[in-house]
Tab-separated table of C-alpha atoms in Angstrom:
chain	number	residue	atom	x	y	z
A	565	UNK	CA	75.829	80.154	115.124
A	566	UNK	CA	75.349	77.343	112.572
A	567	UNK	CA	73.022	74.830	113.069
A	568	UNK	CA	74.335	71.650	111.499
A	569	UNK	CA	70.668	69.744	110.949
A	570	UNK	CA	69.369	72.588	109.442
A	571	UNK	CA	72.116	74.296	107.556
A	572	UNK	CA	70.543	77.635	108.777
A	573	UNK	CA	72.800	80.162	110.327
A	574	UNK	CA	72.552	83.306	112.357
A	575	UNK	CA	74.976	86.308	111.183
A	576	UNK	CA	74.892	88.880	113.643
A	577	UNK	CA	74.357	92.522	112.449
A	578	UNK	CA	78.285	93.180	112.830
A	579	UNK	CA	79.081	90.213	110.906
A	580	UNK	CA	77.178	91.823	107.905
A	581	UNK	CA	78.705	95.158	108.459
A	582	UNK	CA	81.871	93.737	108.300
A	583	UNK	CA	80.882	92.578	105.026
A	584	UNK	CA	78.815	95.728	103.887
A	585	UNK	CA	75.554	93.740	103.709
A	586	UNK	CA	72.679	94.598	104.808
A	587	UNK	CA	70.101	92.231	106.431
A	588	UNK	CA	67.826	91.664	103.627
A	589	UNK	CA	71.483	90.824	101.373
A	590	UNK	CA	72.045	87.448	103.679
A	591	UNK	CA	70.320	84.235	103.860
A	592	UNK	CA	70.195	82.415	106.588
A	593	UNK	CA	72.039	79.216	105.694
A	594	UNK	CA	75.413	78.020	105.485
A	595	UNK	CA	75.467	78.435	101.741
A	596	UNK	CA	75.082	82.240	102.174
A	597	UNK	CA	78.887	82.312	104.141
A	598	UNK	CA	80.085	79.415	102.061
A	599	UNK	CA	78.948	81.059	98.508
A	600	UNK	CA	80.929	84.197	99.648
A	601	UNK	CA	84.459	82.794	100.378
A	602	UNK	CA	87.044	83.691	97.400
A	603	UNK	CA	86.739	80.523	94.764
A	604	UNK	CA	90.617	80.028	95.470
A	605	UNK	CA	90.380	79.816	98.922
A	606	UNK	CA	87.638	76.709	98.739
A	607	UNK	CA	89.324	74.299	98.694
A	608	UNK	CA	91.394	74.729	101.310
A	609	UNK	CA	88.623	76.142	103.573
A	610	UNK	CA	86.425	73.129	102.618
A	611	UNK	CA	88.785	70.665	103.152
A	612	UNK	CA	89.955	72.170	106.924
A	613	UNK	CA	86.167	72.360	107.594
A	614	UNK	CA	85.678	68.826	106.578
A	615	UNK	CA	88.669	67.704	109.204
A	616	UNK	CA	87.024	69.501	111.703
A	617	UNK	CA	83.962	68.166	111.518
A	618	UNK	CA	85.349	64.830	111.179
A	619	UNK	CA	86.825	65.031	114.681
A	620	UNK	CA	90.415	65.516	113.315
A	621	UNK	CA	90.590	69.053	115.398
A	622	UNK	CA	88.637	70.317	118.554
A	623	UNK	CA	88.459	73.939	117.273
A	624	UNK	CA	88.195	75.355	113.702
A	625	UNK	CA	90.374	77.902	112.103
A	626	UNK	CA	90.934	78.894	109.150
A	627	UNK	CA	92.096	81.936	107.069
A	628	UNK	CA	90.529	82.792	103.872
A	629	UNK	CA	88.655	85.276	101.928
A	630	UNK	CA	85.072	86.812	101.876
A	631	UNK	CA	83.975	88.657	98.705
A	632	UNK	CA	82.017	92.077	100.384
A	633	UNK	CA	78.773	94.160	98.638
A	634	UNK	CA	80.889	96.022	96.690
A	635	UNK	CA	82.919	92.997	95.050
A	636	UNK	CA	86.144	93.820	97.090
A	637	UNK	CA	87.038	91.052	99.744
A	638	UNK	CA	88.506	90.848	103.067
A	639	UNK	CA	90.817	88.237	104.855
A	640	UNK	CA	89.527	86.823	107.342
A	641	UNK	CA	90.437	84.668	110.402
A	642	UNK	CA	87.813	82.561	111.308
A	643	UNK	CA	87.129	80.076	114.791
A	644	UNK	CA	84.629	78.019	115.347
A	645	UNK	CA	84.009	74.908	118.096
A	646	UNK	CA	81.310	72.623	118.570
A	647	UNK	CA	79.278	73.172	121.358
A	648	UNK	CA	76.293	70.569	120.808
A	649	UNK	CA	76.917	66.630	119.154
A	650	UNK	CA	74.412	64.253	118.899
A	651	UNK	CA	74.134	60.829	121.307
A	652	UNK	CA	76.884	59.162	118.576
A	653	UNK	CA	79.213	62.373	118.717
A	654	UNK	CA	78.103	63.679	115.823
A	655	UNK	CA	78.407	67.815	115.999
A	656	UNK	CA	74.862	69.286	115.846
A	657	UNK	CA	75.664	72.900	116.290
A	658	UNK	CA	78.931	75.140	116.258
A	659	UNK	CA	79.256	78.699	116.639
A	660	UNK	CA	82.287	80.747	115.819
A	661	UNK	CA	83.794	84.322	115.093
A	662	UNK	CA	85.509	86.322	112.407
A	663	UNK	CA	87.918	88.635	112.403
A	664	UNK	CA	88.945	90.712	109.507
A	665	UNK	CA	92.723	90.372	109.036
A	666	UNK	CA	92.885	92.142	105.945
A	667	UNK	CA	95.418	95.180	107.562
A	668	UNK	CA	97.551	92.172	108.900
A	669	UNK	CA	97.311	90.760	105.272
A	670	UNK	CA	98.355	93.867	103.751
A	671	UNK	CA	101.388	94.529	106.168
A	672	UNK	CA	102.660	90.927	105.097
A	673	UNK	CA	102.424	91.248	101.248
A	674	UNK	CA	104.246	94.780	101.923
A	675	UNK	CA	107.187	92.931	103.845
A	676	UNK	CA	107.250	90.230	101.318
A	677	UNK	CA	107.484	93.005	98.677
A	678	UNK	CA	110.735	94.803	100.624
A	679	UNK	CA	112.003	91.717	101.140
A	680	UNK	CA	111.764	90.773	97.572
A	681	UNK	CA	113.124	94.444	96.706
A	682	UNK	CA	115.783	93.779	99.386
A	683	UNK	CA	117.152	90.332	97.720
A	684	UNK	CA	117.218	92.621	94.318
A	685	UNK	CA	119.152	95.257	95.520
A	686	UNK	CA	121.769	92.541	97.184
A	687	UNK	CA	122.120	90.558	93.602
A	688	UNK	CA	122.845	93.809	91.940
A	689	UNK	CA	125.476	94.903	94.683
A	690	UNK	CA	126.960	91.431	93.877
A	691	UNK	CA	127.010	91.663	90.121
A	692	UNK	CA	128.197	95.452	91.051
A	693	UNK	CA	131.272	94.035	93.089
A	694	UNK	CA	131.734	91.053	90.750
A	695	UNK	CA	131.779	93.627	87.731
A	696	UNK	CA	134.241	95.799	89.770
A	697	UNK	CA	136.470	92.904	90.339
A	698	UNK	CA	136.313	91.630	86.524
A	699	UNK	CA	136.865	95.121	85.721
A	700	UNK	CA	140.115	95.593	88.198
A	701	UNK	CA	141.384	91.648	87.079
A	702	UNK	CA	140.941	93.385	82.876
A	703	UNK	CA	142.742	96.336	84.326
A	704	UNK	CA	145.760	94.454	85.469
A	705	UNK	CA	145.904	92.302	82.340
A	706	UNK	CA	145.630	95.390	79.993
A	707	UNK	CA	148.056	97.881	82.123
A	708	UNK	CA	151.537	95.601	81.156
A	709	UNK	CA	149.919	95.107	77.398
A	710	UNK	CA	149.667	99.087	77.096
A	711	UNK	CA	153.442	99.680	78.735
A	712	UNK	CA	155.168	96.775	76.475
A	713	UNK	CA	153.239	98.418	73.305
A	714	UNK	CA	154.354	102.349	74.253
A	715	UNK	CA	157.848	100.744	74.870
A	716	UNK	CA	157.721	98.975	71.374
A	717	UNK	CA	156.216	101.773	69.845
A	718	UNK	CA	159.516	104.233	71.333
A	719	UNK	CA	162.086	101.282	70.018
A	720	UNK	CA	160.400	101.192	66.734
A	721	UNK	CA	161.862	102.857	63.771
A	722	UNK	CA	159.868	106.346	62.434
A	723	UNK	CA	159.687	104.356	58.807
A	724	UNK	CA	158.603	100.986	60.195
A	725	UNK	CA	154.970	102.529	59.183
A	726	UNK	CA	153.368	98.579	59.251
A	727	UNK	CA	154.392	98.021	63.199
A	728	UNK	CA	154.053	101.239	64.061
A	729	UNK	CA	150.235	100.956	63.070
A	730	UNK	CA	150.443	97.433	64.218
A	731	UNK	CA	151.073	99.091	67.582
A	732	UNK	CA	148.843	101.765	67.348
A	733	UNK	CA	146.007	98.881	66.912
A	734	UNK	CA	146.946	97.095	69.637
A	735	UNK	CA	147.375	100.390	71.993
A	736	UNK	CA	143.971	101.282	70.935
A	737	UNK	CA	142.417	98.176	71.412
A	738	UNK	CA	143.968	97.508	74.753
A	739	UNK	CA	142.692	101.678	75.928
């Protein structure tokens, strides 16, 4: 429950369980939510806020992060909607909710993760079967070099030592 005028806030006692805070760990202003959220997720948070405020949206949300007591964080969905505006429109008070997404968070870095492992394991089947085909295409160029040079080899004369090694090279290089 945020009080706009004042910048103080009220964080209920589940909020700052959620958190791991104690009472005495939380101010009551804005600053003491805002001075928690991950410094990556700021800007983004700041800037949604900002729309909302601006009348751009008639209900907040946003996903970031909230750094807890211990220095770990949690994700966390977050809703909020005006519920008081001045005579001009202006909002004067908004209350919202969190919920702790983290375990949703998790599950979708872990698919992202098999997925990743999955698009891995289907490049290496394709550089298996592309290997396997290069290999069988080497194979059929190599199999007629190997029968010509054993058929040269039977034609050539025993004393022709400088072909017959010729041959032998070739053979070997060919197996």
């Amino acid at each position: 429950d945020w009080d706009l005028a004042t910048g103080r806030v009220f964080f209920s006692d589940r909020w700052k369980k959620m958190f791991r805070y104690d009472g005495a760990d939380i101010g009551k202003d804005i600053n003491a939510w805002f001075k928690r959220i991950i410094p990556e997720d700021k800007n983004d948070f700041h800037a949604a806020l900002k729309r909302f405020l601006d009348g751009g949206r008639e209900h907040f949300q946003n996903q970031h992060r909230i750094i807890c007591k211990d220095g770990d964080f949690k994700w966390i969905f977050t809703r909020g909607k005006i519920i008081k505006r001045d005579e001009t429109g202006k909002p004067l008070r908004i209350i919202g909710t969190h919920t702790d997404i983290t375990p949703m968070k998790d599950l979708e870095n872990k698919q992202r993760e098999y997925e990743s492992r999955l698009q891995q394991a289907q490049k290496m089947e394709a550089i298996g079967t592309l290997a396997g085909g290069i290999a069988h295409d080497f194979n059929n160029i190599l199999f007629p070099i190997l029968g010509h040079t054993e058929l040269l080899k039977a034609e050539t004369r025993e004393d022709d030592t400088d072909t017959r090694d010729s041959l032998d090279q070739i053979y070997s290089s060919a197996m």
